[in-house]
mmCIF file of C-alpha atoms in Angstrom:
data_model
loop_
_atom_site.group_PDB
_atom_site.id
_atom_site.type_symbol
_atom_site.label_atom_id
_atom_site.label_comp_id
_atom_site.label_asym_id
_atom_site.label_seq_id
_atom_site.Cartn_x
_atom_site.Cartn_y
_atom_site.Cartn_z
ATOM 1 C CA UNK A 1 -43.278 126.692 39.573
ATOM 2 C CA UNK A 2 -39.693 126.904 37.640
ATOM 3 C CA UNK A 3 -41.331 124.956 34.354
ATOM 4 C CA UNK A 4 -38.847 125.434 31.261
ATOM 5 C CA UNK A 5 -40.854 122.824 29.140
ATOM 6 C CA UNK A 6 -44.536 121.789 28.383
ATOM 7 C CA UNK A 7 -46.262 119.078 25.654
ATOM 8 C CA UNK A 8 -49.983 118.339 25.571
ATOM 9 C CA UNK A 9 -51.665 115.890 23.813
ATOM 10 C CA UNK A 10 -55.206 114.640 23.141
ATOM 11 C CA UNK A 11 -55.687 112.895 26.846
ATOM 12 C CA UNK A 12 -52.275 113.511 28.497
ATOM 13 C CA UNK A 13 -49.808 116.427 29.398
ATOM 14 C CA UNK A 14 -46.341 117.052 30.743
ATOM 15 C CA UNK A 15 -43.831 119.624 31.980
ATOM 16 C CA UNK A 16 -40.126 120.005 32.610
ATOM 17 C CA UNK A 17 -39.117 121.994 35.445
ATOM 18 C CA UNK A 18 -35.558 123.904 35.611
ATOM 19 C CA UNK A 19 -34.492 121.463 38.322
ATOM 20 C CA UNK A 20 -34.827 118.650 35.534
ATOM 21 C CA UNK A 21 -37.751 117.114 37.014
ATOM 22 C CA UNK A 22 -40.468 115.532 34.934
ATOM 23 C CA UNK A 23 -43.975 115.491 35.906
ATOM 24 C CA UNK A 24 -46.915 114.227 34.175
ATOM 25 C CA UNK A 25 -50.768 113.671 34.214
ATOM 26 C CA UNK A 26 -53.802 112.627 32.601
ATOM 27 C CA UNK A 27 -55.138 109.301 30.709
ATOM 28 C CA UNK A 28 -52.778 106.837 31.354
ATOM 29 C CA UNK A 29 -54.332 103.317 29.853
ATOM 30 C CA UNK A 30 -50.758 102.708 28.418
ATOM 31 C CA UNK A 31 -48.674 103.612 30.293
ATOM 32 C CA UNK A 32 -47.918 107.124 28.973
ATOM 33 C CA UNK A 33 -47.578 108.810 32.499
ATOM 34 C CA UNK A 34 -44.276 106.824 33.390
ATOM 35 C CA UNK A 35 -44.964 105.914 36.651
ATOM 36 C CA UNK A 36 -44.954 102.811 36.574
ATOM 37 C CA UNK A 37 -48.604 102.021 36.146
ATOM 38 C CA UNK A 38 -51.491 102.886 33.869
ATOM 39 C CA UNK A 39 -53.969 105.005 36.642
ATOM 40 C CA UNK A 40 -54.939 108.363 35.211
ATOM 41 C CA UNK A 41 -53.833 111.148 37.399
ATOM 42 C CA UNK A 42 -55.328 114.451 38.265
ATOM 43 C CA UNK A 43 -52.716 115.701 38.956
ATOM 44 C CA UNK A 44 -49.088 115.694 38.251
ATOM 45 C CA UNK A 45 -46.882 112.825 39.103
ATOM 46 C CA UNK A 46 -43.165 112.952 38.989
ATOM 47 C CA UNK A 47 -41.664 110.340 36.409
ATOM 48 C CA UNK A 48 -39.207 109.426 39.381
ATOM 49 C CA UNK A 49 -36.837 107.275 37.145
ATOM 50 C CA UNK A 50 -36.144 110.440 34.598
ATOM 51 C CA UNK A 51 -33.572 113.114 36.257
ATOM 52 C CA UNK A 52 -31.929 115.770 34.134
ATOM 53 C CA UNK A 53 -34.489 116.500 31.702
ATOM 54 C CA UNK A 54 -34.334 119.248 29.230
ATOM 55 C CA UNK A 55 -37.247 118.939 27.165
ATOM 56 C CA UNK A 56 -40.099 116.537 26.448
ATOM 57 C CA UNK A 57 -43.121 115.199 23.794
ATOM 58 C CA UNK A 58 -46.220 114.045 24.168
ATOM 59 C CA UNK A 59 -47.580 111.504 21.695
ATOM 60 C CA UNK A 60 -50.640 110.043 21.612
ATOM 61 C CA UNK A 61 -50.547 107.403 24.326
ATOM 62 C CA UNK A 62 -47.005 107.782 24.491
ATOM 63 C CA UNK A 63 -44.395 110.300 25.707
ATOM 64 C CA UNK A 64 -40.304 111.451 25.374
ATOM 65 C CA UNK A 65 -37.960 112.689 27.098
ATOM 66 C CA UNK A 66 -34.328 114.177 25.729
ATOM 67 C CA UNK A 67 -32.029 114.269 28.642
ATOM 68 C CA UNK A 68 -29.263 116.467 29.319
ATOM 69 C CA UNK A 69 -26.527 114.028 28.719
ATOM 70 C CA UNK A 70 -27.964 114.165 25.428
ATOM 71 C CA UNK A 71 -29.639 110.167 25.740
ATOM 72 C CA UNK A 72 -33.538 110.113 24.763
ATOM 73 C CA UNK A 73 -36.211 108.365 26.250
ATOM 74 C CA UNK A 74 -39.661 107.043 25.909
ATOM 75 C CA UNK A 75 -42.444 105.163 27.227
ATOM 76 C CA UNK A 76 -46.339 104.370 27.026
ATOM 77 C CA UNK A 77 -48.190 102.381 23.517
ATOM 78 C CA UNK A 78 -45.330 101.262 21.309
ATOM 79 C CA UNK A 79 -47.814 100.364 18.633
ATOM 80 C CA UNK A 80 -45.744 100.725 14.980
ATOM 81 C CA UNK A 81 -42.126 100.346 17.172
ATOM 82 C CA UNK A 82 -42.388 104.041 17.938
ATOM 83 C CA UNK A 83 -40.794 103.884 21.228
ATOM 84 C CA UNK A 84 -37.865 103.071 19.670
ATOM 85 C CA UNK A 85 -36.126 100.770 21.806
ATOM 86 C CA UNK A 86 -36.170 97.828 19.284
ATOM 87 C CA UNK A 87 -39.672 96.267 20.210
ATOM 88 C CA UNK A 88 -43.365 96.786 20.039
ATOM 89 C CA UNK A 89 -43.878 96.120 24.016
ATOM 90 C CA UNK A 90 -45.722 98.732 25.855
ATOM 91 C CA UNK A 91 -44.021 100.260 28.458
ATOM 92 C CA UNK A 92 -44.872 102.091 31.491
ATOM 93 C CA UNK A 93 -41.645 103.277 32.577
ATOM 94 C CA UNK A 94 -39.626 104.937 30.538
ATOM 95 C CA UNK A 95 -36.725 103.064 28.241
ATOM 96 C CA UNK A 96 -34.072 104.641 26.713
ATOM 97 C CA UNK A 97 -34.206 104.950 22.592
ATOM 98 C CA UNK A 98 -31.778 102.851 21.054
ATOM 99 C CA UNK A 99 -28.984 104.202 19.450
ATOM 100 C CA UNK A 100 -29.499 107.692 20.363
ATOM 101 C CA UNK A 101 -27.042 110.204 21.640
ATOM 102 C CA UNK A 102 -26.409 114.197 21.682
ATOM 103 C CA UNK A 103 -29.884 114.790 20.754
ATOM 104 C CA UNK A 104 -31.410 118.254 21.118
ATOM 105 C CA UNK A 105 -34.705 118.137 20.297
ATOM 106 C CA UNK A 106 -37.078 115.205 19.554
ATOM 107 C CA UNK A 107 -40.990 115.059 18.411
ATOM 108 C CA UNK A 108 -43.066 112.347 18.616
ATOM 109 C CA UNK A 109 -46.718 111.937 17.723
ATOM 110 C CA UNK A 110 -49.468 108.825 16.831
ATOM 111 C CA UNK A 111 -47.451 106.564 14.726
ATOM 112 C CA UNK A 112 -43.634 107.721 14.316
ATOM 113 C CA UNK A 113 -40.956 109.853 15.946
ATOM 114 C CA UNK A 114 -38.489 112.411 14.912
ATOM 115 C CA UNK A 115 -35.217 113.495 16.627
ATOM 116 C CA UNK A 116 -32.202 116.190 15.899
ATOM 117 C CA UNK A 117 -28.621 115.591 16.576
ATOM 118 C CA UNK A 118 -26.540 118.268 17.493
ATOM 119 C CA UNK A 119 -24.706 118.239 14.711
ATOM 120 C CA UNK A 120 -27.582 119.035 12.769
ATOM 121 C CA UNK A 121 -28.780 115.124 11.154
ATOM 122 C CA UNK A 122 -32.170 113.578 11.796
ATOM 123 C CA UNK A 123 -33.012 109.986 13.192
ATOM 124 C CA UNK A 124 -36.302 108.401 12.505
ATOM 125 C CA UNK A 125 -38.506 105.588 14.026
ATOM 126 C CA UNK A 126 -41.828 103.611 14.322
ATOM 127 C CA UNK A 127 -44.643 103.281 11.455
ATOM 128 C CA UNK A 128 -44.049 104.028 8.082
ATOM 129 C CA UNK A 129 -46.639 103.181 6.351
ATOM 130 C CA UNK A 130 -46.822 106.672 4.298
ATOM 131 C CA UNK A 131 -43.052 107.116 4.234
ATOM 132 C CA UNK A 132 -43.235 109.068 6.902
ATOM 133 C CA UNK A 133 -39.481 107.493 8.497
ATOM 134 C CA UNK A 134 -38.193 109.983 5.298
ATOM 135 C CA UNK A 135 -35.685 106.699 4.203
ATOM 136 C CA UNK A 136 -37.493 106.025 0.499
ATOM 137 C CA UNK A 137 -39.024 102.734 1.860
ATOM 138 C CA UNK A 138 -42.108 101.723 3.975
ATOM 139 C CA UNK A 139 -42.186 98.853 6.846
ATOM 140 C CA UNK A 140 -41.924 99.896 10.464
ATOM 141 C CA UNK A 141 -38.407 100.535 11.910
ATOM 142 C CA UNK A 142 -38.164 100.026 15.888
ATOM 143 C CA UNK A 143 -34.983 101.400 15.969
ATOM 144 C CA UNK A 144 -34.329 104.890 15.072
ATOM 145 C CA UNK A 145 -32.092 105.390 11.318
ATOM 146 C CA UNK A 146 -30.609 108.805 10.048
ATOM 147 C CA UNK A 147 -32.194 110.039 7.444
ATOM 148 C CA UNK A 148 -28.993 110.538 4.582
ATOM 149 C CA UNK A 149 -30.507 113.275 2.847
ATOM 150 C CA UNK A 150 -31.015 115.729 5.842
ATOM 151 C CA UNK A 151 -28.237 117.736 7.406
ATOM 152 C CA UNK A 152 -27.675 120.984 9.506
ATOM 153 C CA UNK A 153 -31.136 121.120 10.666
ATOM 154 C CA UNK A 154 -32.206 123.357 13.291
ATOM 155 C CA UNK A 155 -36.200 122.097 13.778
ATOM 156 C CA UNK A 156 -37.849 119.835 13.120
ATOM 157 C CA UNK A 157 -41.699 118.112 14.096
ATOM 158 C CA UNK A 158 -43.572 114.702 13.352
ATOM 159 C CA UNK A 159 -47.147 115.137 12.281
ATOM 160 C CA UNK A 160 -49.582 112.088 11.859
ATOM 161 C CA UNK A 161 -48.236 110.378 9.505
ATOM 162 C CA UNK A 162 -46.013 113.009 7.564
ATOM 163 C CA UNK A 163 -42.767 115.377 8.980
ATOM 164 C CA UNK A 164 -40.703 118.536 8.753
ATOM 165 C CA UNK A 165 -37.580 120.109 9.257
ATOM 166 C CA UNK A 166 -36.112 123.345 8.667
ATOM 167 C CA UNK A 167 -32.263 123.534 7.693
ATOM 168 C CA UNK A 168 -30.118 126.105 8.882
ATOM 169 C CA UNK A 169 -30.409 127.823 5.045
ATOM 170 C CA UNK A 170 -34.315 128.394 6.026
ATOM 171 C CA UNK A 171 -35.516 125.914 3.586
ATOM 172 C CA UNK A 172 -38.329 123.658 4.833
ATOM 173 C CA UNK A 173 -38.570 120.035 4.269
ATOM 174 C CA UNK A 174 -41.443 117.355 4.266
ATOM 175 C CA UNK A 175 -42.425 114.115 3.576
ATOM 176 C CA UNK A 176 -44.849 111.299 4.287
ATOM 177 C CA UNK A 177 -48.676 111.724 3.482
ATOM 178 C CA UNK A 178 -49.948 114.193 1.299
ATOM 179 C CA UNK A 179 -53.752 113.299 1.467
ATOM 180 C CA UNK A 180 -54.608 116.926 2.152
ATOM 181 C CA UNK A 181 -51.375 118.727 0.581
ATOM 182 C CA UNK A 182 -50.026 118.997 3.934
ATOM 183 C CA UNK A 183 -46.402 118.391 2.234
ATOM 184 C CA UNK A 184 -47.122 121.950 0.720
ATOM 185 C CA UNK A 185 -45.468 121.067 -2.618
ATOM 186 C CA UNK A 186 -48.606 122.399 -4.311
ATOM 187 C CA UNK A 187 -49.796 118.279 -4.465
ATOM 188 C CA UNK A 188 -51.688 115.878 -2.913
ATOM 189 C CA UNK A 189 -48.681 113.019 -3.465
ATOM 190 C CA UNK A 190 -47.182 111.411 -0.323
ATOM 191 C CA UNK A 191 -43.377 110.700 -0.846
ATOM 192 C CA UNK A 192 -40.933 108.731 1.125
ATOM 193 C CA UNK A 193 -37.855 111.063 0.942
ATOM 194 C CA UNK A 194 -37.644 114.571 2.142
ATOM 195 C CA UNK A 195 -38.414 117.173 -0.863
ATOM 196 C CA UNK A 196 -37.777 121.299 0.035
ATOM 197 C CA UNK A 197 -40.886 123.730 -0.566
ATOM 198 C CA UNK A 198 -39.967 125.765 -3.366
ATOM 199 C CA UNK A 199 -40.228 129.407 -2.780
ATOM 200 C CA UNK A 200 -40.482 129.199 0.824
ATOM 201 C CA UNK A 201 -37.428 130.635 2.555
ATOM 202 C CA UNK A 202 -36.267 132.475 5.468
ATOM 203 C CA UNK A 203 -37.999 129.623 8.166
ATOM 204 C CA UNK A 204 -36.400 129.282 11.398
ATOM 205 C CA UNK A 205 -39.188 126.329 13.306
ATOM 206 C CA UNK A 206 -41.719 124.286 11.961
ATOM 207 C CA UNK A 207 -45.075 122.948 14.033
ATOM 208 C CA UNK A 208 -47.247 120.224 12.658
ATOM 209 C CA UNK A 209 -50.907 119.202 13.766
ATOM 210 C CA UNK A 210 -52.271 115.648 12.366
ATOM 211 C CA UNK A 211 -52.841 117.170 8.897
ATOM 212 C CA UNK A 212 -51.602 120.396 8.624
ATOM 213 C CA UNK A 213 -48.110 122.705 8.927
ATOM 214 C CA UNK A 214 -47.082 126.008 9.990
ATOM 215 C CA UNK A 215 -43.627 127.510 10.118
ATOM 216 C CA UNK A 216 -42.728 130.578 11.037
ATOM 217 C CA UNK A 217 -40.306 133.249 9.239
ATOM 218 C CA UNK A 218 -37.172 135.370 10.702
ATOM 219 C CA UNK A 219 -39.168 138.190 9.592
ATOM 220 C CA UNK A 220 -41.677 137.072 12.390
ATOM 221 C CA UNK A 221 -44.525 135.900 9.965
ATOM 222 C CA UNK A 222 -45.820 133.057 9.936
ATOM 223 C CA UNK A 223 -47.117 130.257 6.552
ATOM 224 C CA UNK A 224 -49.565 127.519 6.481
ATOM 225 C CA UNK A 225 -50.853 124.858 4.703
ATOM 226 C CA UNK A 226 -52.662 121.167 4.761
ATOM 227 C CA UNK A 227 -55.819 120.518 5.741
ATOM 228 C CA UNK A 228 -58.279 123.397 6.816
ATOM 229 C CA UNK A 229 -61.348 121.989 7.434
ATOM 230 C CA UNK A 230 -61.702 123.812 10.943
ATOM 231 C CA UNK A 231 -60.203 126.638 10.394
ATOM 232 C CA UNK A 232 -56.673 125.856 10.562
ATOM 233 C CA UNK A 233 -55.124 127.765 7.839
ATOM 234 C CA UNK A 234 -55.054 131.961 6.927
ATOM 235 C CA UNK A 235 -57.435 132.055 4.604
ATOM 236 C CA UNK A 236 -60.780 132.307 6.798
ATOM 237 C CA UNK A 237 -62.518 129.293 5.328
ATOM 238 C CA UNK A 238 -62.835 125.582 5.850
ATOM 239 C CA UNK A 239 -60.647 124.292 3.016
ATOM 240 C CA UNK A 240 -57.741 123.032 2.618
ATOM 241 C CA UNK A 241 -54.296 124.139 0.652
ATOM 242 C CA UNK A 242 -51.515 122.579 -0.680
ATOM 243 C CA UNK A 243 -49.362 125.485 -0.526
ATOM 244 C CA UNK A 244 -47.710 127.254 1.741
ATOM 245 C CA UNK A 245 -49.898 130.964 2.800
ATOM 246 C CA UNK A 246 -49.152 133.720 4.943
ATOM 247 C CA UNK A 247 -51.566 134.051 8.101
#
């Protein structure tokens, strides 16, 4: 009872309860749980050494924490540098992200993460190997750099290897992979700095699944685009777009 805040991922889940506990359970070969070991649980285990909590993210084989003092936090695989704390060591306990404070919100997911500062600028980490870090290179970065050409951002999400964030002006912004036009510039070409969708306006969050996007509007509707091959998108079929559609 009293949970505020829930992330699931492919093996592994997690809530935040209004007390500012955070429990976990699930796969735990890495360490993801943060408890200290790598036993799956059946059930939920409080992460003991995280009070205060205000929201978390569930990566694959990894997790994070943002904390109410603003700090963030993370722990499990650190393949790609993605826990941020300036190494690729695995961790089973969580550590705190270097070089991080007054974060709001933070998104993690299989090789890179993504947080917002409350002033609105955006710090990025790990593997890069698309451009997904949004700083016009490639290489893995195990410490977390701003991202220059971002500001007054209000959400923002990692996908696989690609991201997006919304500014406060309701413009949406991506970049990394574009394999299946999940950029939504109306290409298949990845890019290494952020680029805004043209003609899409009036977002408020974005959400991001390994391939695809979907934002939603102030008017309360919601767009699409990426790859479709299960269904993902609007459109009723098993293709892909790469532009943004209404559902």
């Amino acid at each position: 009872r009293g949970v505020v805040w829930v992330a699931a991922v492919q093996y592994h889940s997690a809530a935040v309860k209004s007390d500012g506990t955070l429990w976990t359970w699930g796969y735990n070969n890495y360490g993801q749980l943060g408890d200290g070991s790598t036993s799956t649980r059946t059930s939920p285990v409080q992460v003991t050494s995280i009070s205060g909590a205000m929201s978390v993210a569930a990566g694959a084989y990894c997790s994070a924490a943002v904390k109410a003092d603003g700090t963030a936090w993370a722990w499990g695989w650190n393949n790609y540098g993605r826990l941020g704390d300036g190494t690729t060591t695995n961790r089973s306990l969580p550590v705190q992200i270097a070089g991080l404070s007054g974060i709001v919100s933070l998104s993690t997911k299989l090789f890179h993460g993504i947080a917002e500062k409350s002033d609105g600028t955006i710090l990025t980490w790990g593997g890069n190997a698309a451009g997904q870090l949004g700083n016009g290179r490639v290489g893995i970065r195990a410490k977390a750099e701003q991202i220059v050409a971002l500001k007054d951002i209000i959400s923002i999400e990692a996908g696989r290897s690609h991201a997006a964030a919304v500014g406060d002006d309701g413009k949406v912004w991506t970049w990394g992979l574009n394999l299946f036009g999940q950029l939504g510039d109306g290409s298949n070409t990845s890019r290494a700095i952020p680029a805004s969708i043209v003609g899409l306006t009036g977002a408020v969050s974005v959400a991001a699944g390994e391939y695809h996007m979907v934002v939603g509007k102030s008017d309360g509707s919601a767009w699409c685009w990426g790859y479709g091959g299960v269904g993902q998108l609007w459109n009723g079929r098993n293709s892909s777009h790469v532009a943004p559609g209404q559902v």
